[in-house]
Coordinates of C-alpha atoms and ligand atoms in Angstrom, one line a residue:
M20 CA 0.0 0.0 0.0
T21 CA 1.3 3.5 -0.9
V22 CA 0.6 6.2 1.6
K23 CA -0.1 9.6 0.0
N24 CA -0.6 12.5 2.3
E25 CA -1.6 15.2 -0.1
T26 CA -5.3 16.1 -0.4
P27 CA -6.4 15.4 -3.9
D28 CA -8.3 18.1 -5.6
L29 CA -11.6 17.5 -7.4
K30 CA -10.2 18.1 -10.9
S31 CA -7.2 15.8 -10.6
V32 CA -9.5 13.1 -9.2
K33 CA -11.7 13.1 -12.3
S34 CA -8.7 12.6 -14.6
K35 CA -7.1 9.7 -12.6
T36 CA -7.5 6.1 -13.8
T37 CA -8.9 3.3 -11.8
Q38 CA -5.5 1.8 -11.5
D39 CA -4.1 4.9 -9.8
F40 CA -6.8 4.7 -7.3
A41 CA -6.5 1.1 -6.5
K42 CA -3.3 2.1 -4.8
Y43 CA -4.8 4.9 -2.8
F44 CA -4.5 4.6 0.9
Q45 CA -4.8 7.5 3.3
A46 CA -5.5 6.8 7.0
P47 CA -6.4 9.4 9.6
S48 CA -3.9 11.0 12.0
L49 CA -5.1 12.4 15.3
K50 CA -2.1 14.8 15.5
D51 CA -3.1 16.4 12.2
A52 CA -6.8 16.5 13.1
K53 CA -5.9 18.6 16.1
K54 CA -4.3 21.3 14.1
R55 CA -6.1 24.5 13.2
G56 CA -4.6 26.4 10.3
K57 CA -5.4 29.8 8.8
E58 CA -6.0 28.5 5.3
E59 CA -8.8 30.0 3.4
I60 CA -11.8 27.7 3.0
L61 CA -13.0 27.7 -0.6
V62 CA -16.6 27.0 -1.6
H63 CA -17.1 24.7 -4.6
Y64 CA -20.3 24.8 -6.6
D65 CA -19.4 22.4 -9.3
F66 CA -20.1 19.0 -7.8
T67 CA -20.7 16.3 -10.5
I68 CA -20.7 12.5 -10.6
P69 CA -17.7 11.4 -12.8
E70 CA -19.1 10.3 -16.1
E71 CA -17.9 6.7 -15.9
M72 CA -19.8 6.3 -12.6
E73 CA -23.1 7.6 -13.9
G74 CA -25.6 4.8 -14.0
V75 CA -23.4 2.1 -12.5
G76 CA -26.0 1.6 -9.8
K77 CA -28.9 0.8 -12.2
G78 CA -30.9 -2.1 -10.9
K79 CA -28.7 -2.2 -7.8
H80 CA -29.5 -1.4 -4.1
Y81 CA -28.0 0.4 -1.2
L82 CA -28.6 0.4 2.5
I83 CA -27.2 3.0 5.0
R84 CA -27.2 2.4 8.7
T85 CA -26.8 5.7 10.5
Y86 CA -25.6 6.3 14.1
G87 CA -25.1 9.6 16.1
C88 CA -26.4 13.1 15.8
Q89 CA -28.6 15.0 13.3
M90 CA -25.4 16.1 11.5
N91 CA -24.7 12.5 10.7
E92 CA -28.3 11.8 9.7
H93 CA -28.1 14.7 7.3
D94 CA -24.8 13.4 5.9
T95 CA -26.7 10.2 5.2
E96 CA -29.2 12.2 3.1
T97 CA -26.3 13.4 1.0
I98 CA -24.7 10.0 0.7
A99 CA -28.1 8.6 -0.4
G100 CA -28.4 11.5 -2.8
I101 CA -25.1 10.7 -4.4
L102 CA -25.9 7.0 -4.7
E103 CA -29.3 7.6 -6.2
H104 CA -27.7 9.9 -8.8
M105 CA -25.5 7.0 -9.7
G106 CA -28.7 4.9 -10.2
Y107 CA -28.9 2.9 -7.0
T108 CA -32.2 2.5 -5.1
A109 CA -32.7 2.2 -1.4
T110 CA -33.4 -1.1 0.3
E111 CA -33.9 -2.2 3.9
D112 CA -32.9 -5.8 3.2
E113 CA -29.2 -6.4 3.8
R114 CA -29.4 -9.7 1.8
T115 CA -30.3 -7.9 -1.4
A116 CA -28.1 -4.8 -0.9
D117 CA -25.2 -4.3 -3.3
I118 CA -23.8 -1.5 -1.0
I119 CA -24.0 -1.3 2.8
L120 CA -22.6 1.7 4.5
F121 CA -22.3 2.3 8.2
N122 CA -22.3 6.1 8.9
T123 CA -20.9 6.0 12.4
C124 CA -20.7 8.0 15.6
A125 CA -17.6 8.3 17.9
I126 CA -19.0 10.3 20.7
R127 CA -19.1 7.6 23.4
E128 CA -17.6 4.1 23.6
N129 CA -21.0 2.4 23.5
A130 CA -21.8 4.0 20.2
E131 CA -18.6 2.5 18.8
D132 CA -19.3 -0.9 20.4
K133 CA -22.6 -1.1 18.6
V134 CA -20.9 -0.5 15.2
F135 CA -18.2 -3.1 15.8
G136 CA -20.9 -5.6 16.8
E137 CA -22.8 -5.0 13.6
L138 CA -19.7 -5.1 11.5
G139 CA -18.9 -8.5 12.9
H140 CA -22.4 -9.7 11.9
M141 CA -21.6 -8.4 8.3
K142 CA -19.0 -11.2 7.9
R143 CA -21.8 -13.6 7.3
V144 CA -23.8 -11.3 5.0
K145 CA -20.7 -10.7 2.9
R146 CA -20.0 -14.5 2.7
N147 CA -23.5 -15.0 1.3
N148 CA -23.0 -12.1 -1.1
P149 CA -19.3 -11.7 -2.0
N150 CA -20.1 -8.9 -4.5
L151 CA -21.4 -6.7 -1.6
I152 CA -19.4 -3.5 -1.1
L153 CA -19.3 -2.9 2.7
G154 CA -18.2 0.6 3.7
V155 CA -17.6 2.5 7.0
C156 CA -17.9 6.3 7.1
G157 CA -18.7 9.0 9.5
C158 CA -16.9 10.0 12.7
M159 CA -15.4 6.7 13.7
S160 CA -13.6 6.6 10.4
Q161 CA -11.8 9.7 11.4
E162 CA -10.1 7.9 14.3
E163 CA -6.7 6.3 13.9
G164 CA -7.5 3.5 16.4
V165 CA -10.7 2.5 14.7
V166 CA -9.2 2.4 11.2
N167 CA -6.3 0.2 12.5
R168 CA -8.8 -2.1 14.2
I169 CA -10.8 -2.5 11.0
L170 CA -7.7 -3.1 8.9
T171 CA -6.5 -5.9 11.2
S172 CA -9.8 -7.5 12.4
Y173 CA -12.6 -6.6 10.0
Q174 CA -11.4 -7.8 6.6
Q175 CA -15.0 -8.0 5.4
V176 CA -14.9 -4.1 5.1
D177 CA -14.1 -2.9 1.5
L178 CA -14.1 0.8 2.0
I179 CA -13.4 3.4 4.7
F180 CA -14.0 7.1 4.0
G181 CA -14.5 10.0 6.4
T182 CA -16.6 13.1 7.1
H183 CA -14.5 15.4 5.0
N184 CA -14.6 13.6 1.7
I185 CA -18.2 12.4 1.2
H186 CA -18.2 14.1 -2.3
R187 CA -15.5 11.6 -3.3
L188 CA -17.8 8.6 -2.8
P189 CA -18.3 7.8 -6.5
V190 CA -14.6 7.4 -7.2
L191 CA -14.0 5.6 -3.9
L192 CA -16.7 3.2 -4.8
R193 CA -15.1 2.6 -8.1
D194 CA -11.9 1.8 -6.4
A195 CA -13.6 -0.5 -3.9
M196 CA -15.2 -2.4 -6.8
F197 CA -12.0 -3.0 -8.6
S198 CA -9.5 -3.2 -5.8
K199 CA -8.6 -6.4 -3.9
E200 CA -7.4 -4.4 -1.0
M201 CA -9.5 -2.4 1.5
V202 CA -9.8 1.2 0.1
V203 CA -9.1 3.7 2.8
E204 CA -9.3 7.4 2.2
V205 CA -9.8 9.6 5.3
W206 CA -8.7 13.2 5.3
S207 CA -7.5 14.3 8.8
K208 CA -7.7 17.9 7.8
E209 CA -11.0 19.3 6.7
G210 CA -11.5 20.1 3.1
D211 CA -13.4 23.0 1.4
I212 CA -17.1 23.4 1.5
I213 CA -18.9 21.5 -1.3
E214 CA -22.2 23.0 -2.3
N215 CA -24.9 21.5 -4.5
M216 CA -24.4 17.8 -3.5
P217 CA -27.6 15.9 -4.2
K218 CA -29.8 14.9 -1.2
V219 CA -32.5 12.4 -0.6
R220 CA -34.4 14.0 2.3
E221 CA -36.1 11.8 4.9
G222 CA -39.7 12.9 4.8
E223 CA -41.5 15.9 3.3
I224 CA -42.4 17.9 6.4
K225 CA -39.2 18.6 8.2
A226 CA -35.8 19.3 6.7
W227 CA -32.2 19.7 8.0
V228 CA -30.0 22.5 6.7
N229 CA -26.3 22.7 7.6
I230 CA -25.2 26.2 8.4
M231 CA -21.7 25.3 9.4
Y232 CA -19.3 22.4 9.8
G233 CA -16.7 21.5 12.4
C234 CA -16.0 22.6 15.9
D235 CA -13.1 24.6 17.4
K236 CA -14.3 24.5 21.1
F237 CA -12.2 21.5 22.1
C238 CA -14.1 20.6 25.2
T239 CA -11.7 18.3 27.0
Y240 CA -13.9 15.2 26.8
C241 CA -15.1 15.5 23.2
I242 CA -13.9 13.9 20.0
V243 CA -16.0 16.0 17.6
P244 CA -13.3 18.7 16.9
Y245 CA -11.0 15.9 15.7
T246 CA -13.6 14.1 13.7
R247 CA -15.3 17.1 12.1
G248 CA -12.4 19.6 11.6
K249 CA -12.3 23.3 12.1
E250 CA -15.3 25.6 12.1
R251 CA -16.4 26.5 8.6
S252 CA -19.6 28.5 7.9
R253 CA -21.6 28.1 4.7
R254 CA -22.1 31.4 3.0
P255 CA -25.4 33.1 4.1
E256 CA -26.7 33.4 0.5
D257 CA -26.3 29.6 0.1
V258 CA -28.1 28.8 3.4
I259 CA -30.9 31.3 2.6
A260 CA -31.3 29.9 -1.0
E261 CA -31.6 26.4 0.4
V262 CA -34.2 27.3 3.0
R263 CA -36.2 29.3 0.3
E264 CA -36.1 26.3 -2.0
L265 CA -37.3 24.0 0.8
A266 CA -40.1 26.5 1.6
R267 CA -41.1 26.4 -2.1
Q268 CA -41.1 22.6 -2.0
G269 CA -43.6 22.8 0.8
Y270 CA -41.5 21.8 3.9
K271 CA -43.0 23.1 7.1
E272 CA -40.1 23.0 9.5
I273 CA -36.4 23.7 9.1
M274 CA -33.7 22.6 11.6
L275 CA -30.5 24.6 11.2
L276 CA -27.5 22.4 12.1
G277 CA -24.1 23.1 13.4
Q278 CA -22.0 21.7 16.4
N279 CA -21.9 25.2 17.7
V280 CA -24.3 27.4 15.7
N281 CA -23.5 30.5 17.8
A282 CA -20.0 30.5 16.2
Y283 CA -21.6 30.8 12.8
G284 CA -19.9 33.5 10.7
K285 CA -16.9 34.0 13.0
D286 CA -14.7 32.6 10.2
F287 CA -15.9 35.0 7.5
E288 CA -13.1 37.4 6.6
D289 CA -15.0 39.6 4.2
I290 CA -18.3 40.2 6.1
T291 CA -19.4 40.8 9.7
Y292 CA -22.4 38.4 9.9
G293 CA -23.2 36.1 12.8
F294 CA -25.9 33.6 13.8
G295 CA -28.3 36.4 15.0
D296 CA -28.0 38.0 11.5
L297 CA -28.6 34.7 9.8
L298 CA -31.7 34.0 11.9
D299 CA -33.0 37.5 11.3
D300 CA -32.8 36.9 7.6
I301 CA -34.2 33.4 7.6
R302 CA -37.2 34.3 9.8
K303 CA -38.4 36.5 6.8
I304 CA -38.7 33.4 4.6
D305 CA -42.2 32.0 4.3
I306 CA -41.7 28.8 6.2
P307 CA -43.8 28.1 9.3
R308 CA -41.2 26.8 11.8
I309 CA -37.4 27.3 12.3
R310 CA -35.4 25.5 14.9
F311 CA -31.6 25.2 15.4
T312 CA -29.2 22.9 17.2
T313 CA -26.7 23.1 19.0
S314 CA -26.0 26.4 20.7
H315 CA -23.0 26.7 23.0
P316 CA -23.7 28.9 26.0
R317 CA -20.5 30.9 25.6
D318 CA -21.3 32.5 22.3
F319 CA -25.0 33.1 22.9
D320 CA -25.0 36.9 22.6
D321 CA -27.6 39.6 23.2
H322 CA -28.3 40.2 19.5
L323 CA -29.3 36.5 19.2
I324 CA -31.7 36.8 22.1
E325 CA -33.2 39.9 20.6
V326 CA -33.8 38.2 17.3
L327 CA -35.2 35.1 18.9
A328 CA -37.6 37.3 20.9
K329 CA -39.2 38.4 17.6
G330 CA -40.9 35.0 17.6
G331 CA -42.9 34.3 14.5
N332 CA -41.5 31.3 12.8
L333 CA -38.5 31.2 15.2
V334 CA -40.0 28.7 17.7
E335 CA -39.5 28.8 21.5
Q336 CA -37.2 25.9 22.0
I337 CA -33.6 26.4 22.9
H338 CA -31.2 23.5 23.4
L339 CA -28.5 24.8 25.6
P340 CA -26.1 22.1 26.7
V341 CA -24.8 22.8 30.2
Q342 CA -22.8 19.6 30.8
S343 CA -22.3 20.3 34.6
G344 CA -23.6 22.7 37.3
S345 CA -20.2 23.0 38.9
S346 CA -17.9 25.8 37.8
A347 CA -14.8 23.7 38.8
V348 CA -15.9 20.8 36.6
L349 CA -16.8 23.2 33.8
K350 CA -13.3 24.5 34.0
K351 CA -11.8 21.0 33.7
M352 CA -14.1 20.4 30.7
A353 CA -12.8 23.7 29.1
R354 CA -16.4 24.8 28.5
K355 CA -15.3 28.4 29.1
Y356 CA -18.3 29.6 31.1
T357 CA -19.2 29.3 34.8
R358 CA -22.4 28.2 36.5
E359 CA -23.1 31.8 37.2
H360 CA -22.6 32.9 33.6
Y361 CA -24.9 30.1 32.4
L362 CA -27.7 30.9 34.9
E363 CA -27.4 34.6 34.0
L364 CA -27.9 33.6 30.3
V365 CA -30.9 31.5 31.2
R366 CA -32.4 34.4 33.1
K367 CA -31.9 36.7 30.1
I368 CA -33.4 34.2 27.7
K369 CA -36.5 33.6 30.0
A370 CA -37.0 37.4 30.4
A371 CA -36.9 37.9 26.6
I372 CA -38.8 34.8 25.5
P373 CA -41.3 34.0 28.3
H374 CA -42.5 30.6 27.0
A375 CA -39.1 29.3 26.0
A376 CA -38.6 25.6 26.5
L377 CA -35.1 24.9 27.6
T378 CA -33.4 21.5 27.0
T379 CA -29.9 20.5 27.7
D380 CA -27.1 17.8 27.7
I381 CA -25.5 16.7 30.9
I382 CA -22.4 14.5 31.6
V383 CA -22.1 12.8 34.9
G384 CA -19.0 11.2 36.3
F385 CA -16.5 13.4 34.6
P386 CA -13.0 12.5 35.9
G387 CA -12.7 13.4 39.6
E388 CA -16.3 14.8 39.9
T389 CA -17.1 14.9 43.6
D390 CA -20.5 14.3 45.3
E391 CA -20.7 18.0 46.0
Q392 CA -20.0 18.9 42.4
F393 CA -22.7 16.5 41.3
E394 CA -25.1 18.1 43.8
E395 CA -24.4 21.4 42.1
T396 CA -25.6 19.9 38.8
L397 CA -28.8 18.8 40.5
S398 CA -29.4 22.2 42.0
L399 CA -28.8 23.9 38.6
V400 CA -31.2 21.5 37.0
E401 CA -33.9 22.5 39.5
E402 CA -33.1 26.2 39.2
V403 CA -33.3 26.2 35.4
G404 CA -36.3 23.8 35.2
Y405 CA -35.5 22.1 31.9
D406 CA -38.3 20.7 29.8
S407 CA -36.1 17.7 28.9
A408 CA -32.5 16.7 28.8
Y409 CA -30.1 14.1 27.3
T410 CA -27.9 12.6 30.1
F411 CA -24.7 10.7 29.7
I412 CA -22.1 8.9 31.7
Y413 CA -18.7 10.3 30.8
S414 CA -16.9 8.1 28.3
P415 CA -13.1 8.5 27.8
R416 CA -12.2 9.2 24.1
E417 CA -8.7 8.3 23.0
G418 CA -6.6 11.4 22.3
T419 CA -8.7 13.9 24.1
P420 CA -7.2 15.7 27.2
A421 CA -9.8 14.3 29.6
A422 CA -8.9 10.7 28.7
G423 CA -5.5 11.4 30.4
M424 CA -7.1 12.8 33.6
E425 CA -7.1 10.8 36.8
D426 CA -10.5 9.4 37.4
N427 CA -11.3 8.2 40.9
V428 CA -15.1 7.9 40.5
P429 CA -16.1 4.2 40.4
M430 CA -18.6 3.2 37.7
D431 CA -21.3 2.2 40.2
V432 CA -21.2 5.8 41.6
K433 CA -21.5 7.2 38.1
K434 CA -24.5 5.0 37.4
K435 CA -26.2 6.1 40.7
R436 CA -25.6 9.7 39.8
L437 CA -27.1 9.3 36.4
H438 CA -30.1 7.6 37.9
R439 CA -30.6 10.4 40.5
L440 CA -30.2 13.0 37.8
M441 CA -32.8 11.4 35.6
E442 CA -35.3 11.2 38.5
V443 CA -34.9 14.9 39.1
L444 CA -35.2 15.7 35.4
N445 CA -38.2 13.5 34.9
K446 CA -40.0 15.1 37.9
I447 CA -39.5 18.5 36.4
S448 CA -40.6 17.3 32.9
L449 CA -43.8 16.0 34.4
E450 CA -44.5 19.2 36.3
K451 CA -43.9 21.2 33.1
N452 CA -46.2 19.0 31.1
L453 CA -48.9 19.0 33.7
Q454 CA -49.0 22.8 33.4
L455 CA -50.1 22.3 29.8
T456 CA -53.2 20.4 30.8
D457 CA -56.4 22.0 29.3
Q458 CA -54.3 24.4 27.3
I459 CA -54.7 24.7 23.5
V460 CA -51.5 24.2 21.6
E461 CA -50.6 24.4 17.9
L462 CA -49.1 21.2 16.5
L463 CA -47.3 20.4 13.3
V464 CA -48.7 16.9 12.6
E465 CA -45.7 14.7 11.8
G466 CA -47.3 11.3 11.2
E467 CA -48.8 8.2 12.7
S468 CA -47.7 7.5 16.3
K469 CA -44.9 5.0 16.5
T470 CA -46.8 2.6 18.6
N471 CA -50.4 3.0 17.3
P472 CA -51.2 3.7 13.6
D473 CA -54.7 4.9 14.6
V474 CA -53.2 7.8 16.6
L475 CA -51.4 10.8 15.1
S476 CA -48.4 12.5 16.6
G477 CA -47.4 16.2 16.3
R478 CA -45.1 18.6 17.9
T479 CA -45.7 21.9 19.7
R480 CA -43.6 24.9 18.8
S481 CA -41.6 24.1 22.0
G482 CA -40.8 20.6 20.6
K483 CA -43.1 18.5 22.8
L484 CA -44.7 15.4 21.3
V485 CA -48.5 15.2 21.5
H486 CA -50.6 12.2 20.5
F487 CA -54.2 12.6 19.4
T488 CA -56.8 10.8 17.3
A489 CA -57.7 12.4 13.9
D490 CA -57.8 11.7 10.2
K491 CA -54.5 10.9 8.5
S492 CA -55.1 13.6 5.9
L493 CA -54.0 16.1 8.6
I494 CA -50.4 14.8 8.4
G495 CA -48.2 17.7 7.4
T496 CA -50.6 20.4 8.5
F497 CA -51.0 22.5 11.6
V498 CA -53.8 21.8 14.0
D499 CA -54.9 23.1 17.4
V500 CA -55.2 20.5 20.1
R501 CA -56.4 20.7 23.7
I502 CA -54.1 18.8 26.1
T503 CA -56.2 16.2 27.9
E504 CA -53.5 14.2 29.7
A505 CA -49.9 14.9 30.6
K506 CA -47.1 12.3 31.2
T507 CA -43.4 12.7 31.7
F508 CA -42.4 12.1 28.1
T509 CA -45.7 12.6 26.2
L510 CA -48.9 14.6 26.1
Y511 CA -52.3 13.5 24.8
G512 CA -54.8 15.8 23.3
E513 CA -58.0 16.2 21.3
I514 CA -58.3 18.2 18.2
V515 CA -60.0 21.6 18.4
T516 CA -60.0 23.4 15.0
K517 CA -57.7 23.2 12.1
V518 CA -55.4 26.2 11.6
E519 CA -54.3 26.8 8.0
A520 CA -50.5 26.4 7.4
Ligands
SAH608 N1 -21.8 20.4 20.0 C1 -22.7 20.0 21.0 C2 -22.5 18.6 21.5 C3 -22.5 17.5 20.5 S1 -22.2 16.0 21.3 C4 -22.6 20.9 22.1 O1 -21.5 21.3 22.6 O2 -23.6 21.3 22.6 C5 -23.7 15.7 22.2 C6 -23.4 15.5 23.7 O3 -22.7 14.4 23.9 C7 -22.6 16.6 24.4 O4 -23.4 17.8 24.6 C8 -22.2 15.9 25.6 O5 -23.2 16.0 26.6 C9 -22.1 14.5 25.2 N2 -20.7 14.0 25.1 C10 -19.8 14.4 24.3 N3 -18.6 13.8 24.5 C11 -18.9 12.9 25.5 C12 -18.1 11.9 26.2 N4 -16.8 11.8 26.0 N5 -18.7 11.2 27.2 C13 -20.0 11.4 27.5 N6 -20.8 12.3 26.8 C14 -20.2 13.0 25.9
SF4_609 FE1 -17.8 18.8 21.5 FE2 -17.6 21.0 22.9 FE3 -17.5 21.1 20.3 FE4 -19.8 20.5 21.5 S1 -18.7 22.4 21.6 S2 -18.9 19.4 19.7 S3 -19.1 19.3 23.2 S4 -16.0 20.2 21.6
F3S610 FE1 -21.3 11.4 16.8 FE2 -19.9 12.6 15.0 FE3 -22.3 13.5 15.6 S1 -19.2 11.8 16.9 S2 -22.5 13.0 17.8 S3 -21.8 11.6 14.7 S4 -20.5 14.8 15.1

């Protein structure tokens, strides 16, 4: 195998022959992924499928298994778009698939364990169908240790590519089809921004729109800055054009995506234009609902609060990960805010947007977290009164600073803390939901309930799930519902009148 370290550009890629590519091998390096350079990020608008790969998928099927966050789910929509442009059609049946891709997540160890388990199972699928191309992409591919493990122990894998070179899928597939060796192409350093890649969106009601890529925050526990590269914002005109087009196609809700949306625009050198400005422009587009995720508390500025307070299609739900209620732990996490700063931000948000539903992410059992520090998290949770939260036990990630910190908290203590935290959060969620009893809320009807096809499910502006009985023709429309029963995770209601979208 020849190791080439240079990043191939799109034009040279198109002119290369299959033979050149059969030799291509580029594995990730954590050391390089850590670097942040000053290079200008170019935006490419000329994405095309190489001629020789057009139509190769006719009559063939693909299956993508997706793990992790919405960013990854959205990447899957792009991967599916590229494959469908090559002629492939989707299947859910792994026995008839010609391509199976695992779009993976590296955030915690259990996410990775799941993928390795599934890859093991693929050995048999591949034995029954030797022509199957089995690929691994997403955040795990960006990790040195993972690629080495696949190279040594998962020979059934044909192709590994990363989060920065999705646009290269057609040529990489071609290589994988012709090469006897595993094709590995992972760029440690982020590439440019590639616009106009095709997408197959999941559903016709809600759509994801990336506003930026990467993360420069380097929280000490987190692998994302290594797997997703430096922060790069899409040009405002490209984001706005995409949202306008989705509105034209009839989508009802847009979720703007970024690992840290509040850093949007900080990398522009020619314009002063931040996330508040972007939202202020997008809210003028005729689309009923706009959400965004995730906002880092540190960059949540007053301008953004002012814009959000204008309401309209900017809905009252703010996901504001706190991670811990202890300033000492926050410092070790390098979150760059204190408990007091966070609580002050929450106060400002609540004053400006009275019905805002706040949600959060919390890590328990960070290395060295004391009982007192954990209690501070519980008291913060009570003080803020979150509508809901994602809670995690800290999981060491290879190469991150926290993985080298001494951890004297036994796992059973961490588990007990998680349990207690969930009890407190659930109690608050129930209280919040009970306050909605008898109130009339506006729902976007998303579809049949997962457990009962006779029941429909919709979401309030604040993101709460409500079940009610009504005709399926209402799916994709807005309805008013009176809340009749409130539980910790769901609300039940009955339809009042239909509100025109
Ligand atoms: N960019 C987002 C977070 C994306 S990861 C933000 O900062 O808000 C989603 C969540 O996973 C994080 O908020 C954190 O709570 C959790 N997480 C990240 N790394 C983790 C780790 N090593 N162990 C446990 N949880 C982790
Ligand atoms: Fe990870 Fe922190 Fe970046 Fe979020 S802001 S992705 S937790 S490094
Ligand atoms: Fe996972 Fe990567 Fe998202 S690590 S949470 S898929 S950015």
